[in-house]
Amino acid sequence: MGRFGGGLRCIKYLLLGFNLLFWLAGSAVIAFGLWFRFGGTMKDFSSEDSSPEYFYMGLYVLVGAGALMMAVGFFGCCGATRESQCVLGSFFTCLLVIFAAEITTGVFAFIGKDVAIRHVQTMYEEAYNDYLRDKEKGNGTLITFHSTFQCCGKESSEQVQPTCPKELLGHKIFGMIFSMVLCCAIRNSRDVI
């Protein structure tokens, strides 16, 4: 039955449930990272000559973080179930390290977001210019960019129209219609007030 009674037993089961969810979230993060790397839109980038290694490194870090989440969730479940001070202490230490790593990662991500944006823009520029130089060759990276970000070209889509997603034109028309309807509705509601 355990040494705990009343409120402490409730805390034990809450901790057990939390860690089970933490373990499942870690599994989902691993699955997402692996799918995005090998089965999602990023797999098309690897077929080109200039593969974005820094994107892949980020996905591998994501898979590693998911594995760490699973391990921490396992520590928490074991510690709560066995009521072990050693395992619960290890669990607390792991959570403290993860919290510090998240704060550090958030600061670095905020500081380095401009660099990441420039890398993506440079990669797009290279793919765009390669396509304009040799349109017969085609360009998988440009097609992947356009389908992933639902865009087409830089200023105009006329030069790169064959690489644009087919459904993009319909979405633009619907977007224009919906935005105009919403704009008119907002204007009419302000006229009433």
PDB file of C-alpha atoms in Angstrom:
ATOM      1  CA  MET A   1       0.000   0.000   0.000  1.00  0.00           C
ATOM      2  CA  GLY A   2       2.980   2.315   0.471  1.00  0.00           C
ATOM      3  CA  ARG A   3       4.125   4.606   3.232  1.00  0.00           C
ATOM      4  CA  PHE A   4       2.101   7.586   2.118  1.00  0.00           C
ATOM      5  CA  GLY A   5      -1.385   8.437   3.216  1.00  0.00           C
ATOM      6  CA  GLY A   6      -3.979  11.035   2.264  1.00  0.00           C
ATOM      7  CA  GLY A   7      -2.620  14.095   0.484  1.00  0.00           C
ATOM      8  CA  LEU A   8       0.830  12.620  -0.119  1.00  0.00           C
ATOM      9  CA  ARG A   9      -0.720   9.675  -1.943  1.00  0.00           C
ATOM     10  CA  CYS A  10      -2.560  12.140  -4.173  1.00  0.00           C
ATOM     11  CA  ILE A  11       0.747  13.899  -4.908  1.00  0.00           C
ATOM     12  CA  LYS A  12       2.339  10.537  -5.691  1.00  0.00           C
ATOM     13  CA  TYR A  13      -0.327   9.707  -8.280  1.00  0.00           C
ATOM     14  CA  LEU A  14      -0.256  13.209  -9.747  1.00  0.00           C
ATOM     15  CA  LEU A  15       3.521  12.899 -10.155  1.00  0.00           C
ATOM     16  CA  LEU A  16       3.068   9.468 -11.718  1.00  0.00           C
ATOM     17  CA  GLY A  17       0.487  10.830 -14.175  1.00  0.00           C
ATOM     18  CA  PHE A  18       2.616  13.865 -15.001  1.00  0.00           C
ATOM     19  CA  ASN A  19       5.629  11.694 -15.734  1.00  0.00           C
ATOM     20  CA  LEU A  20       3.621   9.318 -17.864  1.00  0.00           C
ATOM     21  CA  LEU A  21       2.517  12.315 -19.944  1.00  0.00           C
ATOM     22  CA  PHE A  22       6.123  13.568 -20.013  1.00  0.00           C
ATOM     23  CA  TRP A  23       7.265  10.154 -21.289  1.00  0.00           C
ATOM     24  CA  LEU A  24       4.550  10.138 -23.964  1.00  0.00           C
ATOM     25  CA  ALA A  25       5.476  13.693 -24.995  1.00  0.00           C
ATOM     26  CA  GLY A  26       9.105  12.582 -25.350  1.00  0.00           C
ATOM     27  CA  SER A  27       7.970   9.742 -27.593  1.00  0.00           C
ATOM     28  CA  ALA A  28       5.977  12.192 -29.699  1.00  0.00           C
ATOM     29  CA  VAL A  29       8.953  14.566 -30.000  1.00  0.00           C
ATOM     30  CA  ILE A  30      11.177  11.702 -31.182  1.00  0.00           C
ATOM     31  CA  ALA A  31       8.555  10.551 -33.680  1.00  0.00           C
ATOM     32  CA  PHE A  32       8.047  14.095 -34.986  1.00  0.00           C
ATOM     33  CA  GLY A  33      11.788  14.697 -35.331  1.00  0.00           C
ATOM     34  CA  LEU A  34      12.357  11.443 -37.190  1.00  0.00           C
ATOM     35  CA  TRP A  35       9.314  11.931 -39.411  1.00  0.00           C
ATOM     36  CA  PHE A  36      10.303  15.500 -40.248  1.00  0.00           C
ATOM     37  CA  ARG A  37      13.844  14.393 -41.084  1.00  0.00           C
ATOM     38  CA  PHE A  38      13.099  11.245 -43.074  1.00  0.00           C
ATOM     39  CA  GLY A  39       9.455  11.445 -44.110  1.00  0.00           C
ATOM     40  CA  GLY A  40       8.401  15.087 -44.140  1.00  0.00           C
ATOM     41  CA  THR A  41       9.281  17.955 -46.384  1.00  0.00           C
ATOM     42  CA  MET A  42      12.921  18.032 -45.257  1.00  0.00           C
ATOM     43  CA  LYS A  43      13.697  14.725 -46.992  1.00  0.00           C
ATOM     44  CA  ASP A  44      13.438  16.516 -50.346  1.00  0.00           C
ATOM     45  CA  PHE A  45      16.247  18.884 -49.360  1.00  0.00           C
ATOM     46  CA  SER A  46      18.693  15.995 -48.997  1.00  0.00           C
ATOM     47  CA  SER A  47      18.462  15.167 -52.704  1.00  0.00           C
ATOM     48  CA  GLU A  48      20.053  18.486 -53.667  1.00  0.00           C
ATOM     49  CA  ASP A  49      23.761  19.253 -53.762  1.00  0.00           C
ATOM     50  CA  SER A  50      23.576  21.841 -51.004  1.00  0.00           C
ATOM     51  CA  SER A  51      21.816  20.091 -48.140  1.00  0.00           C
ATOM     52  CA  PRO A  52      20.959  22.303 -45.160  1.00  0.00           C
ATOM     53  CA  GLU A  53      23.109  20.580 -42.524  1.00  0.00           C
ATOM     54  CA  TYR A  54      22.153  23.059 -39.821  1.00  0.00           C
ATOM     55  CA  PHE A  55      18.494  22.075 -40.218  1.00  0.00           C
ATOM     56  CA  TYR A  56      19.428  18.442 -39.818  1.00  0.00           C
ATOM     57  CA  MET A  57      21.468  19.212 -36.726  1.00  0.00           C
ATOM     58  CA  GLY A  58      18.415  20.903 -35.231  1.00  0.00           C
ATOM     59  CA  LEU A  59      16.311  17.831 -35.958  1.00  0.00           C
ATOM     60  CA  TYR A  60      18.899  15.549 -34.375  1.00  0.00           C
ATOM     61  CA  VAL A  61      18.912  17.778 -31.300  1.00  0.00           C
ATOM     62  CA  LEU A  62      15.111  17.487 -31.271  1.00  0.00           C
ATOM     63  CA  VAL A  63      15.349  13.687 -31.312  1.00  0.00           C
ATOM     64  CA  GLY A  64      17.932  13.827 -28.509  1.00  0.00           C
ATOM     65  CA  ALA A  65      15.669  16.099 -26.469  1.00  0.00           C
ATOM     66  CA  GLY A  66      12.817  13.633 -26.940  1.00  0.00           C
ATOM     67  CA  ALA A  67      15.025  10.795 -25.714  1.00  0.00           C
ATOM     68  CA  LEU A  68      15.992  12.873 -22.685  1.00  0.00           C
ATOM     69  CA  MET A  69      12.322  13.611 -21.995  1.00  0.00           C
ATOM     70  CA  MET A  70      11.546   9.903 -22.127  1.00  0.00           C
ATOM     71  CA  ALA A  71      14.400   9.110 -19.730  1.00  0.00           C
ATOM     72  CA  VAL A  72      13.322  11.817 -17.282  1.00  0.00           C
ATOM     73  CA  GLY A  73       9.717  10.632 -17.454  1.00  0.00           C
ATOM     74  CA  PHE A  74      10.895   7.106 -16.724  1.00  0.00           C
ATOM     75  CA  PHE A  75      12.939   8.327 -13.721  1.00  0.00           C
ATOM     76  CA  GLY A  76       9.913  10.184 -12.392  1.00  0.00           C
ATOM     77  CA  CYS A  77       7.580   7.203 -12.812  1.00  0.00           C
ATOM     78  CA  CYS A  78      10.038   4.845 -11.133  1.00  0.00           C
ATOM     79  CA  GLY A  79      10.723   7.295  -8.318  1.00  0.00           C
ATOM     80  CA  ALA A  80       7.045   7.876  -7.618  1.00  0.00           C
ATOM     81  CA  THR A  81       6.127   4.201  -7.851  1.00  0.00           C
ATOM     82  CA  ARG A  82       8.990   2.905  -5.706  1.00  0.00           C
ATOM     83  CA  GLU A  83       8.950   5.947  -3.411  1.00  0.00           C
ATOM     84  CA  SER A  84      12.738   6.174  -3.737  1.00  0.00           C
ATOM     85  CA  GLN A  85      14.484   9.330  -2.527  1.00  0.00           C
ATOM     86  CA  CYS A  86      17.505   8.630  -4.737  1.00  0.00           C
ATOM     87  CA  VAL A  87      15.499   8.292  -7.937  1.00  0.00           C
ATOM     88  CA  LEU A  88      13.275  11.261  -7.071  1.00  0.00           C
ATOM     89  CA  GLY A  89      16.401  13.317  -6.337  1.00  0.00           C
ATOM     90  CA  SER A  90      17.825  12.313  -9.738  1.00  0.00           C
ATOM     91  CA  PHE A  91      14.507  13.235 -11.329  1.00  0.00           C
ATOM     92  CA  PHE A  92      14.578  16.675  -9.688  1.00  0.00           C
ATOM     93  CA  THR A  93      18.169  17.233 -10.827  1.00  0.00           C
ATOM     94  CA  CYS A  94      17.295  16.251 -14.397  1.00  0.00           C
ATOM     95  CA  LEU A  95      14.349  18.663 -14.398  1.00  0.00           C
ATOM     96  CA  LEU A  96      16.590  21.438 -13.075  1.00  0.00           C
ATOM     97  CA  VAL A  97      19.170  20.815 -15.826  1.00  0.00           C
ATOM     98  CA  ILE A  98      16.443  20.701 -18.500  1.00  0.00           C
ATOM     99  CA  PHE A  99      14.974  23.965 -17.218  1.00  0.00           C
ATOM    100  CA  ALA A 100      18.389  25.661 -17.371  1.00  0.00           C
ATOM    101  CA  ALA A 101      18.953  24.266 -20.885  1.00  0.00           C
ATOM    102  CA  GLU A 102      15.569  25.567 -22.043  1.00  0.00           C
ATOM    103  CA  ILE A 103      16.319  29.055 -20.757  1.00  0.00           C
ATOM    104  CA  THR A 104      19.746  28.999 -22.439  1.00  0.00           C
ATOM    105  CA  THR A 105      18.302  27.684 -25.708  1.00  0.00           C
ATOM    106  CA  GLY A 106      15.590  30.335 -25.684  1.00  0.00           C
ATOM    107  CA  VAL A 107      18.163  33.097 -25.211  1.00  0.00           C
ATOM    108  CA  PHE A 108      20.389  31.736 -27.998  1.00  0.00           C
ATOM    109  CA  ALA A 109      17.412  31.267 -30.314  1.00  0.00           C
ATOM    110  CA  PHE A 110      16.305  34.839 -29.725  1.00  0.00           C
ATOM    111  CA  ILE A 111      19.823  36.152 -30.333  1.00  0.00           C
ATOM    112  CA  GLY A 112      20.440  33.978 -33.409  1.00  0.00           C
ATOM    113  CA  LYS A 113      17.086  34.253 -35.171  1.00  0.00           C
ATOM    114  CA  ASP A 114      18.396  36.863 -37.606  1.00  0.00           C
ATOM    115  CA  VAL A 115      21.281  34.578 -38.594  1.00  0.00           C
ATOM    116  CA  ALA A 116      18.866  31.686 -39.186  1.00  0.00           C
ATOM    117  CA  ILE A 117      16.614  33.886 -41.306  1.00  0.00           C
ATOM    118  CA  ARG A 118      19.611  35.004 -43.383  1.00  0.00           C
ATOM    119  CA  HIS A 119      20.666  31.363 -43.882  1.00  0.00           C
ATOM    120  CA  VAL A 120      17.234  30.416 -45.174  1.00  0.00           C
ATOM    121  CA  GLN A 121      17.088  33.493 -47.411  1.00  0.00           C
ATOM    122  CA  THR A 122      20.560  32.744 -48.796  1.00  0.00           C
ATOM    123  CA  MET A 123      19.600  29.143 -49.482  1.00  0.00           C
ATOM    124  CA  TYR A 124      16.444  30.324 -51.278  1.00  0.00           C
ATOM    125  CA  GLU A 125      18.385  32.895 -53.309  1.00  0.00           C
ATOM    126  CA  GLU A 126      20.860  30.227 -54.430  1.00  0.00           C
ATOM    127  CA  ALA A 127      18.065  27.844 -55.434  1.00  0.00           C
ATOM    128  CA  TYR A 128      16.194  30.667 -57.187  1.00  0.00           C
ATOM    129  CA  ASN A 129      19.255  31.796 -59.151  1.00  0.00           C
ATOM    130  CA  ASP A 130      20.198  28.196 -60.052  1.00  0.00           C
ATOM    131  CA  TYR A 131      16.721  27.689 -61.472  1.00  0.00           C
ATOM    132  CA  LEU A 132      16.860  30.912 -63.499  1.00  0.00           C
ATOM    133  CA  ARG A 133      20.250  29.909 -64.955  1.00  0.00           C
ATOM    134  CA  ASP A 134      19.084  26.463 -66.071  1.00  0.00           C
ATOM    135  CA  LYS A 135      15.299  26.058 -66.171  1.00  0.00           C
ATOM    136  CA  GLU A 136      15.514  22.740 -67.998  1.00  0.00           C
ATOM    137  CA  LYS A 137      17.311  21.127 -65.075  1.00  0.00           C
ATOM    138  CA  GLY A 138      14.554  21.878 -62.585  1.00  0.00           C
ATOM    139  CA  ASN A 139      15.164  22.527 -58.928  1.00  0.00           C
ATOM    140  CA  GLY A 140      13.858  20.299 -56.136  1.00  0.00           C
ATOM    141  CA  THR A 141      14.913  22.717 -53.422  1.00  0.00           C
ATOM    142  CA  LEU A 142      12.937  25.569 -54.960  1.00  0.00           C
ATOM    143  CA  ILE A 143       9.878  23.342 -55.389  1.00  0.00           C
ATOM    144  CA  THR A 144      10.179  22.239 -51.752  1.00  0.00           C
ATOM    145  CA  PHE A 145      10.487  25.847 -50.571  1.00  0.00           C
ATOM    146  CA  HIS A 146       7.411  26.879 -52.536  1.00  0.00           C
ATOM    147  CA  SER A 147       5.275  23.959 -51.399  1.00  0.00           C
ATOM    148  CA  THR A 148       6.385  24.166 -47.751  1.00  0.00           C
ATOM    149  CA  PHE A 149       5.943  27.922 -47.346  1.00  0.00           C
ATOM    150  CA  GLN A 150       3.037  28.196 -49.829  1.00  0.00           C
ATOM    151  CA  CYS A 151       4.729  30.927 -51.814  1.00  0.00           C
ATOM    152  CA  CYS A 152       5.899  31.445 -55.367  1.00  0.00           C
ATOM    153  CA  GLY A 153       8.900  33.496 -56.411  1.00  0.00           C
ATOM    154  CA  LYS A 154      10.312  36.672 -54.951  1.00  0.00           C
ATOM    155  CA  GLU A 155       8.604  39.730 -56.406  1.00  0.00           C
ATOM    156  CA  SER A 156       6.744  37.947 -59.182  1.00  0.00           C
ATOM    157  CA  SER A 157       5.881  34.340 -59.821  1.00  0.00           C
ATOM    158  CA  GLU A 158       6.158  34.541 -63.612  1.00  0.00           C
ATOM    159  CA  GLN A 159       9.791  33.438 -63.856  1.00  0.00           C
ATOM    160  CA  VAL A 160       9.402  30.405 -61.571  1.00  0.00           C
ATOM    161  CA  GLN A 161       5.759  29.460 -62.248  1.00  0.00           C
ATOM    162  CA  PRO A 162       6.533  25.758 -62.978  1.00  0.00           C
ATOM    163  CA  THR A 163       7.960  25.353 -59.453  1.00  0.00           C
ATOM    164  CA  CYS A 164       4.918  26.857 -57.727  1.00  0.00           C
ATOM    165  CA  PRO A 165       2.309  24.720 -55.966  1.00  0.00           C
ATOM    166  CA  LYS A 166      -0.742  24.131 -58.141  1.00  0.00           C
ATOM    167  CA  GLU A 167      -3.250  24.936 -55.394  1.00  0.00           C
ATOM    168  CA  LEU A 168      -1.587  28.245 -54.493  1.00  0.00           C
ATOM    169  CA  LEU A 169      -3.493  30.332 -57.023  1.00  0.00           C
ATOM    170  CA  GLY A 170      -6.880  29.212 -55.666  1.00  0.00           C
ATOM    171  CA  HIS A 171      -5.819  29.944 -52.095  1.00  0.00           C
ATOM    172  CA  LYS A 172      -4.729  33.452 -53.055  1.00  0.00           C
ATOM    173  CA  ILE A 173      -8.088  34.164 -54.640  1.00  0.00           C
ATOM    174  CA  PHE A 174      -9.965  32.830 -51.614  1.00  0.00           C
ATOM    175  CA  GLY A 175      -7.651  34.765 -49.300  1.00  0.00           C
ATOM    176  CA  MET A 176      -8.325  37.939 -51.229  1.00  0.00           C
ATOM    177  CA  ILE A 177     -12.083  37.374 -51.155  1.00  0.00           C
ATOM    178  CA  PHE A 178     -12.174  36.530 -47.444  1.00  0.00           C
ATOM    179  CA  SER A 179      -9.947  39.450 -46.490  1.00  0.00           C
ATOM    180  CA  MET A 180     -12.110  41.891 -48.471  1.00  0.00           C
ATOM    181  CA  VAL A 181     -15.323  40.515 -46.924  1.00  0.00           C
ATOM    182  CA  LEU A 182     -13.797  40.828 -43.453  1.00  0.00           C
ATOM    183  CA  CYS A 183     -12.514  44.340 -44.229  1.00  0.00           C
ATOM    184  CA  CYS A 184     -15.981  45.435 -45.358  1.00  0.00           C
ATOM    185  CA  ALA A 185     -17.605  43.851 -42.319  1.00  0.00           C
ATOM    186  CA  ILE A 186     -15.212  45.686 -39.997  1.00  0.00           C
ATOM    187  CA  ARG A 187     -15.833  48.977 -41.803  1.00  0.00           C
ATOM    188  CA  ASN A 188     -19.599  48.481 -41.605  1.00  0.00           C
ATOM    189  CA  SER A 189     -19.461  47.626 -37.914  1.00  0.00           C
ATOM    190  CA  ARG A 190     -17.450  50.793 -37.205  1.00  0.00           C
ATOM    191  CA  ASP A 191     -19.941  52.900 -39.164  1.00  0.00           C
ATOM    192  CA  VAL A 192     -22.706  51.634 -36.884  1.00  0.00           C
ATOM    193  CA  ILE A 193     -20.800  52.550 -33.743  1.00  0.00           C
TER     194      ILE A 193
END
